[in-house]
Short mmCIF file of C-alpha atoms and ligand atoms in Angstrom, two decimals:
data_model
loop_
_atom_site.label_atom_id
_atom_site.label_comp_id
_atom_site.label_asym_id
_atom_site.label_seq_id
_atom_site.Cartn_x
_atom_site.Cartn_y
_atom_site.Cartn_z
CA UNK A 19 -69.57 69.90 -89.75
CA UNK A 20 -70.28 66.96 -92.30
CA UNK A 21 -72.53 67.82 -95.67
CA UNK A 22 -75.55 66.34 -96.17
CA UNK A 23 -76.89 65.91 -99.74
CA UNK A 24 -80.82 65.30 -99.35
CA UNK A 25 -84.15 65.49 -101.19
CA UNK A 26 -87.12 65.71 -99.05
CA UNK A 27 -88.86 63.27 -100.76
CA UNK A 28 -85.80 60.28 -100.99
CA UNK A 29 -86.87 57.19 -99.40
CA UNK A 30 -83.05 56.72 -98.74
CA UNK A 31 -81.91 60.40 -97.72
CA UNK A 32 -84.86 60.11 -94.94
CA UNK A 33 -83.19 56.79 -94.12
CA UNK A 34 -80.11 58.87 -92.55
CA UNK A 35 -82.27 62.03 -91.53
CA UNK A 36 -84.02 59.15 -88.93
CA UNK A 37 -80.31 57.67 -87.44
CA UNK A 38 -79.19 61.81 -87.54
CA UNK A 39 -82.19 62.61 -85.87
CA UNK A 40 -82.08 59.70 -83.53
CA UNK A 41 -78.29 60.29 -82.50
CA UNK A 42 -78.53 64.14 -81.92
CA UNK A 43 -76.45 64.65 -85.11
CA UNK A 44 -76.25 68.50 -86.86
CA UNK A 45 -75.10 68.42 -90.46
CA UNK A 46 -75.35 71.06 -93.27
CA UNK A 47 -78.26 70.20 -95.43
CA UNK A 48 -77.90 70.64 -98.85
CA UNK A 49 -81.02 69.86 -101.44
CA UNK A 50 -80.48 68.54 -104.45
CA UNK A 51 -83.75 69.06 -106.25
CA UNK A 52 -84.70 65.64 -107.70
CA UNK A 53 -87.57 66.38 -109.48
CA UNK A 54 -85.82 69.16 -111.47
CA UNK A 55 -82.86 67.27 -112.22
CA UNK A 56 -80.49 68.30 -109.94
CA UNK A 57 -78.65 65.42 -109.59
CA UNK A 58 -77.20 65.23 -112.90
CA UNK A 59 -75.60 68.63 -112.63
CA UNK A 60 -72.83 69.58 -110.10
CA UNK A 61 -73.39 67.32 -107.97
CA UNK A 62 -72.51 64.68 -110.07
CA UNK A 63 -69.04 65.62 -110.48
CA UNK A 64 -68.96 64.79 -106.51
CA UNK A 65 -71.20 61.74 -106.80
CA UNK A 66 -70.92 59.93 -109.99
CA UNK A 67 -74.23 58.11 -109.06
CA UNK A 68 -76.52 61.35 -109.45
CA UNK A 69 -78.29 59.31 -106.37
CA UNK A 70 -78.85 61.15 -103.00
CA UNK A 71 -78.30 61.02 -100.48
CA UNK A 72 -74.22 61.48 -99.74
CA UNK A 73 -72.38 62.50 -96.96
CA UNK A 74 -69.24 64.95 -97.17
CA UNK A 75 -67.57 63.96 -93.85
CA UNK A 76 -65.86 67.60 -92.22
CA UNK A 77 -62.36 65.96 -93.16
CA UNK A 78 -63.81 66.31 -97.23
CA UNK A 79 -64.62 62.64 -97.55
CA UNK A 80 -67.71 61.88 -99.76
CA UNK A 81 -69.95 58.90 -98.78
CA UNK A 82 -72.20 57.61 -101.32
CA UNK A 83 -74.85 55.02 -100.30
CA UNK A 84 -77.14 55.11 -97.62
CA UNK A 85 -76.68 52.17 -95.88
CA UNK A 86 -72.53 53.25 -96.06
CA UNK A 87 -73.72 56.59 -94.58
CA UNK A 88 -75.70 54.78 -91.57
CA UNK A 89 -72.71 52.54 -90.81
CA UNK A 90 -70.07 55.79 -90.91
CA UNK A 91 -72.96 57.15 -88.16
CA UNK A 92 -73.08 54.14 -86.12
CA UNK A 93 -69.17 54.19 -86.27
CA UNK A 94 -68.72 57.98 -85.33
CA UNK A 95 -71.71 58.38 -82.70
CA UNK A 96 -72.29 55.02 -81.67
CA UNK A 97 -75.33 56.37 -79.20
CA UNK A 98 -77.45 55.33 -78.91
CA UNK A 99 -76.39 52.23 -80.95
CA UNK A 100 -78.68 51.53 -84.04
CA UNK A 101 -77.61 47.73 -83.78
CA UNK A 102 -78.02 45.36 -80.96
CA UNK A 103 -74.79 44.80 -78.90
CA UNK A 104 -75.27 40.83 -79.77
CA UNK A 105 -73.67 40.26 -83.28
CA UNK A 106 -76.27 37.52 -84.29
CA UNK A 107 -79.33 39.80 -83.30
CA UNK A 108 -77.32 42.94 -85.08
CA UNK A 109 -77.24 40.72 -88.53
CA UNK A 110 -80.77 39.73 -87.82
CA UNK A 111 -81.23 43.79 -88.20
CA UNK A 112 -79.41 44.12 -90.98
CA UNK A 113 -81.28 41.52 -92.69
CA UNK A 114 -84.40 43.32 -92.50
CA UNK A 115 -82.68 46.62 -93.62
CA UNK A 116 -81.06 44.83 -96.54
CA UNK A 117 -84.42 43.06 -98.13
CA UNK A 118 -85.91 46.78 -97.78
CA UNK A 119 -82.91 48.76 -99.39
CA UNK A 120 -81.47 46.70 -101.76
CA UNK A 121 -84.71 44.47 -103.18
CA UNK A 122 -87.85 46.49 -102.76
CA UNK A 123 -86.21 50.23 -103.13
CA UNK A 124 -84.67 49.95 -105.99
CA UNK A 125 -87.01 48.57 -108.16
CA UNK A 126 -89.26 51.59 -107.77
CA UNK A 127 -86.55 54.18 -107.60
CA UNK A 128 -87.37 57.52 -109.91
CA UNK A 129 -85.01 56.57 -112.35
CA UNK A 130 -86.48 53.10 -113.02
CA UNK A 131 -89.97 54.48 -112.87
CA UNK A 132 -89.10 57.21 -115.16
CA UNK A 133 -87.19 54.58 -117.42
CA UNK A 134 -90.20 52.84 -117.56
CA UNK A 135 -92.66 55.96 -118.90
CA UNK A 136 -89.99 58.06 -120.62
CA UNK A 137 -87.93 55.03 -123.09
CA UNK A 138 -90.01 52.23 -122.31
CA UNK A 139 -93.68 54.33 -123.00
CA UNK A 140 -95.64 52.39 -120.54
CA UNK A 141 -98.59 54.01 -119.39
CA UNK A 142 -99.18 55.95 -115.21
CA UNK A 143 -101.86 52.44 -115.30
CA UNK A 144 -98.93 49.96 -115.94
CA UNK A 145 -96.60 52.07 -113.78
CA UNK A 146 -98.51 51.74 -110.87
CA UNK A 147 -99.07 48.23 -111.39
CA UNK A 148 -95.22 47.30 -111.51
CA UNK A 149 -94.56 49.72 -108.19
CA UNK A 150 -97.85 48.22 -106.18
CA UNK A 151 -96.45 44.39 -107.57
CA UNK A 152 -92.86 45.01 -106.14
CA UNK A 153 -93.99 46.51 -102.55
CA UNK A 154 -96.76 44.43 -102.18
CA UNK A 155 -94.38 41.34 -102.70
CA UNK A 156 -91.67 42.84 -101.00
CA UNK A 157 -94.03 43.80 -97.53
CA UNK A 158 -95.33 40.33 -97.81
CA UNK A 159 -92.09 38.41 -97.23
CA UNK A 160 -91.02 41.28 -94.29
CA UNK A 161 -94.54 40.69 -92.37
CA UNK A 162 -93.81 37.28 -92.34
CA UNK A 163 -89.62 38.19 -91.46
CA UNK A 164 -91.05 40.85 -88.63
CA UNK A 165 -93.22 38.52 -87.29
CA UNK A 166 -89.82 36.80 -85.30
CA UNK A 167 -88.74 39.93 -84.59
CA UNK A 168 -90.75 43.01 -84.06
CA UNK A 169 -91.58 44.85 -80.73
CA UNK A 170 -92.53 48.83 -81.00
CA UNK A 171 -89.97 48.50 -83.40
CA UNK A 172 -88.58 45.94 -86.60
CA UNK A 173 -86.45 44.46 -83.49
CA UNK A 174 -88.03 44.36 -80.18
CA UNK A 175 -88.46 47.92 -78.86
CA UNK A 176 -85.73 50.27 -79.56
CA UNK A 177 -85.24 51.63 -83.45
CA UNK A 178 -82.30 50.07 -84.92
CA UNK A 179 -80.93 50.29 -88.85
CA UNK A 180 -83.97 48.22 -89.83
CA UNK A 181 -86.81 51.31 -89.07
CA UNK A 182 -84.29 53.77 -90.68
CA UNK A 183 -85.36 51.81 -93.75
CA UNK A 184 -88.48 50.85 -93.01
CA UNK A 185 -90.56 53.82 -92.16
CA UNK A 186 -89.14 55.66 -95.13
CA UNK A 187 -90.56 52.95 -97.64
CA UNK A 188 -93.70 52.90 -95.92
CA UNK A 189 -94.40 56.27 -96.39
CA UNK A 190 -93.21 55.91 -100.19
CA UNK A 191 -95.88 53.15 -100.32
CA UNK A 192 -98.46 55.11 -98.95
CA UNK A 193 -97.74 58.05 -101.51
CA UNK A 194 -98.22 55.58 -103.86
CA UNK A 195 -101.60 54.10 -102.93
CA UNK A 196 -101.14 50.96 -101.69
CA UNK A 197 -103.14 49.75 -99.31
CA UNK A 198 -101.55 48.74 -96.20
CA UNK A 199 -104.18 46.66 -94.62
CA UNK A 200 -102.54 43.06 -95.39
CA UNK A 201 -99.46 44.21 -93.97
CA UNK A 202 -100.27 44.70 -89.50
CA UNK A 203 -97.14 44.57 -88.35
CA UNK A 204 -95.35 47.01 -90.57
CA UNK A 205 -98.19 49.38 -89.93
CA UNK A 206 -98.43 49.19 -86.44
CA UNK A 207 -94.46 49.69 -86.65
CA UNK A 208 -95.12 53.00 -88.62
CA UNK A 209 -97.76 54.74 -86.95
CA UNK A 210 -95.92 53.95 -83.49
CA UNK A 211 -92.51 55.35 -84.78
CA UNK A 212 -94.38 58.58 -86.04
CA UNK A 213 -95.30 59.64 -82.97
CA UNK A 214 -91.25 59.66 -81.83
CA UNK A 215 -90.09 62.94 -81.94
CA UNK A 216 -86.95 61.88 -84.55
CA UNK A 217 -89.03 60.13 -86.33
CA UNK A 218 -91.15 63.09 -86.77
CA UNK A 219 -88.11 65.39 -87.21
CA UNK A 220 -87.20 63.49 -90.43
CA UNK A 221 -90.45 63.57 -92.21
CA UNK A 222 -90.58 64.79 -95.34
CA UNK A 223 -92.87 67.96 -94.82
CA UNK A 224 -90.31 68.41 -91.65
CA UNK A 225 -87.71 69.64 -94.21
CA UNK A 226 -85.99 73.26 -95.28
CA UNK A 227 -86.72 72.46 -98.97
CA UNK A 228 -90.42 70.66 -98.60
CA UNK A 229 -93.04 71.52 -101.06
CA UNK A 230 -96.33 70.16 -101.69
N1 LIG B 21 -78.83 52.51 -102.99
C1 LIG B 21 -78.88 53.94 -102.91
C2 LIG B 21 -80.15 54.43 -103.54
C3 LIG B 21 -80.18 55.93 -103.67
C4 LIG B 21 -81.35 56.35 -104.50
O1 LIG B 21 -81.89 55.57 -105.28
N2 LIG B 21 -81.74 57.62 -104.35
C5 LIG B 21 -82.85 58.13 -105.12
C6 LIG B 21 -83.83 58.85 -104.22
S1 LIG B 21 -84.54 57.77 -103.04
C7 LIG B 21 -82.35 59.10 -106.15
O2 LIG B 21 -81.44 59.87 -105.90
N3 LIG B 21 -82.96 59.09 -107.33
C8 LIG B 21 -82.61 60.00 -108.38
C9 LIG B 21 -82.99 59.48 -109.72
O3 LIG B 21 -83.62 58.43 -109.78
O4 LIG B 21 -82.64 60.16 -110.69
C10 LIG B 21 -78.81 54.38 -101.45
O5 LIG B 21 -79.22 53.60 -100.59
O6 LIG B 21 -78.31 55.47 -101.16
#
């Protein structure tokens, strides 16, 4: 059975606990306790990142990356597929996936928000005003990007790649305090996916090592 290396609370580990969830896929959790540090013990050795979420395949393969880890998925269980059959429409997907992972996640990642109070001195007031700026800007550009595309879901009706990545940022978002009410489509997108059973599955309170 593959390893999974999780955090209940990582926007990008709950990214693959969705497309697990959604393809009927067991794997050994493992926590690595983010808040504590975790990641820059052991586990590091393994994953030179100190990011989670990675995947130890049952062959002893380690896949960093999230986004790697969904395509592995999509390549070893391919159903239901995650990506529509038509390559134009799949890109399309991965378009919306991409602007959420790689240019409004990472700008508010722990490390860059602890960078930013810890080296950097910058006060929670300042701190909040650099995370609200990036996902405010960032959900502003994907309304307008959902608006060609969006059904129940970021691409007509069935969850694809895109929802693995956006439902977990919305909820980060949320934690956060931003308000949501410029932004229809991406919350009519979340509260309709969180009444889907995998969606619900992969929720952060939904997990072994969840606390308050
Ligand atoms: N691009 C990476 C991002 C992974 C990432 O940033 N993970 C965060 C949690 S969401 C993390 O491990 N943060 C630990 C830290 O900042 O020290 C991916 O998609 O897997």
């Amino acid at each position: 059975m593959d390893k999974f290396y999780t955090y209940f609370r990582s926007s990008a580990a709950y990214r693959v606990r969705i497309a697990l969830a959604l393809k009927g896929v067991a794997v050994e959790s493992l926590p690595v306790n983010l808040r504590t540090g975790e990641q820059h013990g052991d586990y590091a050795a393994a994953n030179p990142q100190a990011l989670v979420p990675a995947l130890c395949t049952a062959d002893g393969v380690l896949l960093s990356q999230s986004l790697v880890i969904l395509e592995y998925l999509e390549q070893t269980y391919p159903n239901p597929p995650l990506l529509p059959s038509d390559s134009m429409q799949a890109l399309a997907v991965k378009s919306i996936a991409y602007h959420i992972a790689c240019d409004i996640h990472p700008l508010n990642n722990l490390r860059v928000l602890n960078f930013l109070k810890n080296e950097l001195a910058h006060s929670e007031n300042t701190i909040q005003t650099w995370y609200a700026h990036w996902v405010r800007k960032g959900f502003s550009a994907l309304e307008k990007q959902l608006a060609n595309s969006a059904g129940k879901f970021c691409f007509d009706d069935a969850p694809t790649l895109a929802d693995c990545c956006l439902i977990p940022q919305v909820y980060n978002a949320k934690r956060y305090g931003i308000a949501m009410e410029d932004f229809p489509i991406i919350t009519r997108i979340y509260e309709y996916a969180l009444t889907q059973p995998a969606f619900i599955a992969a929720k952060p309170e939904n997990q072994a090592d969840f606390v308050e």
